[in-house]
């Protein structure tokens, strides 16, 4: 748990990355339910300002890894004992010469966040793939959807779909800019990000890395209230940060359960991509 002097990322990102790795790998003192060291203690340990630690902890809170209880401190959330964490696998996938990443889900917000560390390492020269190809399969928010939908009568609300569209555009655009810029800077030979939409409602998320690993999870639905255009809207929404991901990896032969799962997941993605999915209007 020390900062890397050769890491070009801001200190708060390095602190959050170090703490995240300890949480996801369940190091002693970082298991579900454990209390984190206090802000001043962490600041002293990492040799950074208290404000740097506060920013790092806010990132972990936004990712659902820790919860802060007023007057008691910050604790590792119990749900972090889930089957798998996505970030280490994405970084490992970027160690290959040709990186492919297919995503099907609601907005790619989690993916956008998870990509930042491996992309930073490509920019700093610590990872050097030859090519990166990303495909994003998202719902078409221009049409009524199963979710988001108003709690009252399960009615469609254009403002909610516009909100979902803005979230998806922001994250997909961020992924495209970050990945494609690597090729523009001459750091890799090829970088592409393609986005297609479909008229289905995304009630699960799927990641496929290098056609060798698949991660699948169901979106829990939650009731939420947000202010849009000066009025409160109470609606049902997906909560991607609370999704438990299950990991499947291709085995030594095509007959293994892992291999069959990855093959079927890839076949499903490719079939939707090439049939009912289409490029959305900007």
Coordinates of C-alpha atoms in Angstrom, one line a residue:
X1 CA 0.0 0.0 0.0
X2 CA 2.5 2.6 -1.2
X3 CA 2.4 5.1 -4.0
X4 CA 4.4 4.3 -7.2
X5 CA 6.8 7.2 -8.0
X6 CA 6.6 6.2 -11.7
X7 CA 2.8 6.3 -11.8
X8 CA 1.6 9.5 -13.6
X9 CA -1.8 9.4 -12.0
X10 CA -2.8 11.9 -9.4
X11 CA -2.1 10.8 -5.8
X12 CA -5.8 10.4 -4.9
X13 CA -6.3 7.9 -7.8
X14 CA -3.2 5.9 -6.7
X15 CA -4.6 5.8 -3.1
X16 CA -8.0 4.7 -4.3
X17 CA -6.4 2.1 -6.6
X18 CA -4.3 0.6 -3.8
X19 CA -7.2 0.5 -1.3
X20 CA -9.5 -1.0 -4.0
X21 CA -7.0 -3.8 -4.8
X22 CA -6.7 -4.6 -1.1
X23 CA -10.5 -4.7 -0.7
X24 CA -11.1 -6.9 -3.8
X25 CA -8.4 -9.4 -2.9
X26 CA -9.6 -9.4 0.8
X27 CA -6.3 -8.7 2.3
X28 CA -6.2 -8.9 6.2
X29 CA -7.9 -5.8 7.5
X30 CA -9.8 -5.3 4.2
X31 CA -12.4 -8.1 4.5
X32 CA -16.2 -7.4 4.3
X33 CA -17.3 -5.6 7.5
X34 CA -13.8 -4.5 8.5
X35 CA -13.3 -0.9 9.5
X36 CA -10.8 1.2 7.5
X37 CA -8.1 3.1 9.2
X38 CA -9.0 6.8 9.9
X39 CA -8.4 9.5 7.4
X40 CA -5.4 10.9 9.2
X41 CA -3.9 7.4 9.6
X42 CA -4.3 6.7 5.9
X43 CA -2.9 10.1 5.0
X44 CA 0.2 9.4 7.2
X45 CA 0.5 5.9 5.7
X46 CA 0.5 7.0 2.1
X47 CA 2.4 10.3 2.8
X48 CA -0.3 12.4 1.3
X49 CA -2.6 15.2 2.4
X50 CA -5.9 14.4 4.2
X51 CA -7.8 15.9 1.3
X52 CA -6.2 13.4 -1.0
X53 CA -7.4 10.6 1.2
X54 CA -10.9 12.1 1.3
X55 CA -11.1 12.1 -2.5
X56 CA -9.9 8.5 -2.7
X57 CA -12.5 7.4 -0.2
X58 CA -15.2 9.2 -2.1
X59 CA -14.3 7.2 -5.2
X60 CA -14.6 3.9 -3.3
X61 CA -17.9 5.0 -1.8
X62 CA -19.3 5.8 -5.3
X63 CA -18.2 2.3 -6.5
X64 CA -20.1 0.7 -3.6
X65 CA -16.9 -0.7 -2.0
X66 CA -17.1 1.1 1.3
X67 CA -19.8 2.7 3.4
X68 CA -19.2 5.6 5.8
X69 CA -21.2 5.9 9.0
X70 CA -21.2 9.2 10.7
X71 CA -19.3 9.2 13.9
X72 CA -18.1 5.6 13.3
X73 CA -15.8 5.7 10.3
X74 CA -15.7 3.9 6.9
X75 CA -16.3 0.1 6.6
X76 CA -15.8 -2.4 3.8
X77 CA -19.3 -3.2 2.5
X78 CA -20.5 -6.7 3.1
X79 CA -21.5 -7.2 -0.5
X80 CA -17.9 -6.9 -1.7
X81 CA -17.7 -10.6 -0.9
X82 CA -19.1 -11.1 -4.4
X83 CA -17.7 -13.7 -6.8
X84 CA -15.4 -11.4 -8.8
X85 CA -14.1 -7.9 -9.3
X86 CA -14.0 -6.7 -12.9
X87 CA -11.1 -4.2 -12.8
X88 CA -8.1 -6.7 -12.3
X89 CA -9.4 -8.8 -15.2
X90 CA -9.7 -5.9 -17.6
X91 CA -6.1 -4.8 -16.7
X92 CA -4.9 -8.4 -17.3
X93 CA -6.7 -8.4 -20.7
X94 CA -4.8 -5.4 -21.7
X95 CA -1.5 -7.4 -21.3
X96 CA -2.5 -9.2 -24.6
X97 CA -1.3 -7.9 -28.0
X98 CA -4.9 -7.7 -29.4
X99 CA -7.5 -6.6 -26.9
X100 CA -11.2 -7.0 -27.6
X101 CA -13.9 -5.9 -25.2
X102 CA -17.6 -6.4 -25.8
X103 CA -20.2 -4.9 -23.4
X104 CA -24.0 -5.3 -23.3
X105 CA -25.9 -3.4 -20.7
X106 CA -27.6 -0.1 -19.7
X107 CA -25.0 2.7 -20.0
X108 CA -21.4 1.4 -19.8
X109 CA -20.8 3.7 -16.7
X110 CA -19.0 1.0 -14.7
X111 CA -16.9 0.0 -17.7
X112 CA -15.9 3.7 -18.3
X113 CA -14.6 3.8 -14.8
X114 CA -12.9 0.4 -14.9
X115 CA -11.0 1.2 -18.1
X116 CA -9.2 4.3 -16.7
X117 CA -6.4 2.4 -14.9
X118 CA -5.3 0.2 -17.8
X119 CA -5.6 3.1 -20.3
X120 CA -3.4 5.2 -18.0
X121 CA -0.9 2.4 -18.0
X122 CA -0.9 2.3 -21.8
X123 CA -0.4 6.0 -21.9
X124 CA 2.6 5.7 -19.5
X125 CA 4.1 2.8 -21.5
X126 CA 3.6 0.2 -18.8
X127 CA 1.1 -1.7 -21.0
X128 CA 1.6 -2.0 -24.7
X129 CA -1.1 -3.8 -26.7
X130 CA -1.0 -3.5 -30.5
X131 CA -4.8 -2.9 -30.9
X132 CA -7.9 -2.3 -28.9
X133 CA -11.4 -3.0 -30.2
X134 CA -14.4 -2.1 -28.0
X135 CA -18.1 -2.8 -28.9
X136 CA -20.9 -1.3 -26.8
X137 CA -24.4 -2.7 -27.1
X138 CA -26.9 -0.4 -25.4
X139 CA -30.7 0.2 -25.3
X140 CA -32.4 2.7 -27.7
X141 CA -33.7 5.3 -25.3
X142 CA -35.7 7.0 -28.0
X143 CA -38.4 4.5 -27.5
X144 CA -40.5 3.6 -24.4
X145 CA -38.6 1.1 -22.2
X146 CA -39.4 -1.3 -19.3
X147 CA -37.0 0.7 -17.2
X148 CA -36.7 3.6 -16.3
X149 CA -40.4 3.9 -15.7
X150 CA -42.5 6.0 -13.4
X151 CA -43.7 4.2 -10.2
X152 CA -47.1 5.6 -10.7
X153 CA -48.8 3.3 -13.2
X154 CA -45.5 2.2 -14.7
X155 CA -45.9 5.0 -17.1
X156 CA -43.3 6.1 -19.7
X157 CA -41.6 9.4 -19.1
X158 CA -39.6 11.1 -21.8
X159 CA -37.5 13.1 -19.3
X160 CA -36.3 9.9 -17.7
X161 CA -35.3 8.4 -21.0
X162 CA -33.5 11.6 -21.9
X163 CA -31.7 11.4 -18.6
X164 CA -30.7 7.7 -19.4
X165 CA -29.6 8.8 -22.9
X166 CA -27.3 11.5 -21.5
X167 CA -25.7 9.1 -19.1
X168 CA -25.1 6.6 -21.8
X169 CA -23.8 9.2 -24.3
X170 CA -21.4 10.7 -21.7
X171 CA -19.9 7.3 -20.8
X172 CA -19.8 5.9 -24.3
X173 CA -18.2 9.1 -25.5
X174 CA -15.7 9.1 -22.7
X175 CA -14.7 5.5 -23.6
X176 CA -14.4 6.3 -27.3
X177 CA -12.3 9.4 -26.7
X178 CA -9.9 7.7 -24.2
X179 CA -9.4 4.6 -26.4
X180 CA -9.2 6.2 -29.8
X181 CA -6.8 8.9 -28.5
X182 CA -4.2 6.1 -27.9
X183 CA -4.0 5.5 -31.7
X184 CA -4.0 9.2 -32.5
X185 CA -1.0 9.6 -30.2
X186 CA 0.8 6.7 -31.8
X187 CA 0.8 4.6 -28.7
X188 CA -1.0 1.7 -30.3
X189 CA -1.5 0.6 -33.9
X190 CA -5.3 0.5 -33.9
X191 CA -8.1 1.6 -31.6
X192 CA -11.8 1.4 -32.3
X193 CA -14.9 1.9 -30.3
X194 CA -18.3 1.0 -31.9
X195 CA -21.7 1.7 -30.4
X196 CA -25.0 0.1 -31.4
X197 CA -28.4 0.2 -29.8
X198 CA -31.4 -2.1 -29.8
X199 CA -35.0 -1.8 -28.8
X200 CA -34.8 -4.2 -25.8
X201 CA -34.6 -3.1 -22.2
X202 CA -31.3 -4.0 -20.5
X203 CA -32.0 -5.9 -17.3
X204 CA -28.5 -7.5 -17.1
X205 CA -25.0 -6.6 -18.0
X206 CA -22.4 -8.7 -19.9
X207 CA -18.7 -8.2 -20.5
X208 CA -16.6 -10.4 -22.8
X209 CA -12.8 -9.9 -22.6
X210 CA -10.6 -11.1 -25.5
X211 CA -13.3 -13.8 -26.3
X212 CA -11.8 -15.8 -23.4
X213 CA -13.6 -14.4 -20.3
X214 CA -17.3 -13.5 -19.6
X215 CA -18.8 -11.6 -16.7
X216 CA -22.5 -11.7 -16.2
X217 CA -24.8 -10.0 -13.7
X218 CA -28.4 -9.0 -13.2
X219 CA -29.3 -5.4 -12.6
X220 CA -31.3 -5.0 -9.4
X221 CA -34.2 -2.6 -9.7
X222 CA -34.6 0.2 -7.2
X223 CA -37.1 3.0 -6.6
X224 CA -35.5 6.4 -6.9
X225 CA -36.6 10.1 -6.9
X226 CA -34.7 12.7 -8.9
X227 CA -35.4 16.3 -9.8
X228 CA -35.7 16.8 -13.6
X229 CA -36.7 20.1 -15.2
X230 CA -37.8 21.5 -11.8
X231 CA -40.0 18.6 -10.8
X232 CA -39.5 15.4 -8.8
X233 CA -39.9 12.1 -10.6
X234 CA -40.2 8.9 -8.6
X235 CA -39.3 5.9 -10.8
X236 CA -37.9 2.4 -11.0
X237 CA -34.3 2.3 -12.2
X238 CA -31.5 -0.2 -12.7
X239 CA -28.6 0.0 -10.2
X240 CA -25.4 -1.1 -12.0
X241 CA -23.1 -0.6 -9.0
X242 CA -25.1 -3.2 -7.0
X243 CA -24.7 -5.8 -9.7
X244 CA -23.0 -9.0 -8.6
X245 CA -20.8 -10.3 -11.5
X246 CA -20.2 -13.9 -12.1
X247 CA -17.0 -14.9 -13.9
X248 CA -16.6 -17.6 -16.5
X249 CA -13.3 -18.3 -18.2
X250 CA -12.5 -20.5 -21.2
X251 CA -10.9 -23.8 -20.2
X252 CA -8.2 -25.9 -21.8
X253 CA -10.7 -27.4 -24.3
X254 CA -14.0 -26.5 -25.9
X255 CA -15.9 -29.1 -23.8
X256 CA -15.3 -27.4 -20.5
X257 CA -18.1 -25.6 -18.8
X258 CA -16.2 -22.3 -18.9
X259 CA -15.5 -22.6 -22.6
X260 CA -19.1 -23.3 -23.4
X261 CA -20.3 -20.4 -21.4
X262 CA -17.9 -18.0 -23.0
X263 CA -18.7 -19.3 -26.5
X264 CA -22.5 -19.0 -25.9
X265 CA -22.1 -15.5 -24.5
X266 CA -20.0 -14.4 -27.5
X267 CA -22.5 -16.1 -29.9
X268 CA -25.4 -14.2 -28.3
X269 CA -23.6 -10.9 -28.4
X270 CA -22.5 -11.3 -32.1
X271 CA -26.0 -12.4 -33.1
X272 CA -27.7 -9.3 -31.5
X273 CA -24.9 -7.1 -32.9
X274 CA -25.4 -8.3 -36.5
X275 CA -29.2 -8.5 -36.5
X276 CA -31.4 -6.2 -34.4
X277 CA -28.8 -3.7 -33.3
X278 CA -28.2 -0.5 -35.2
X279 CA -26.1 2.6 -35.0
X280 CA -27.9 5.3 -33.0
X281 CA -28.4 8.9 -34.1
X282 CA -26.0 11.3 -32.3

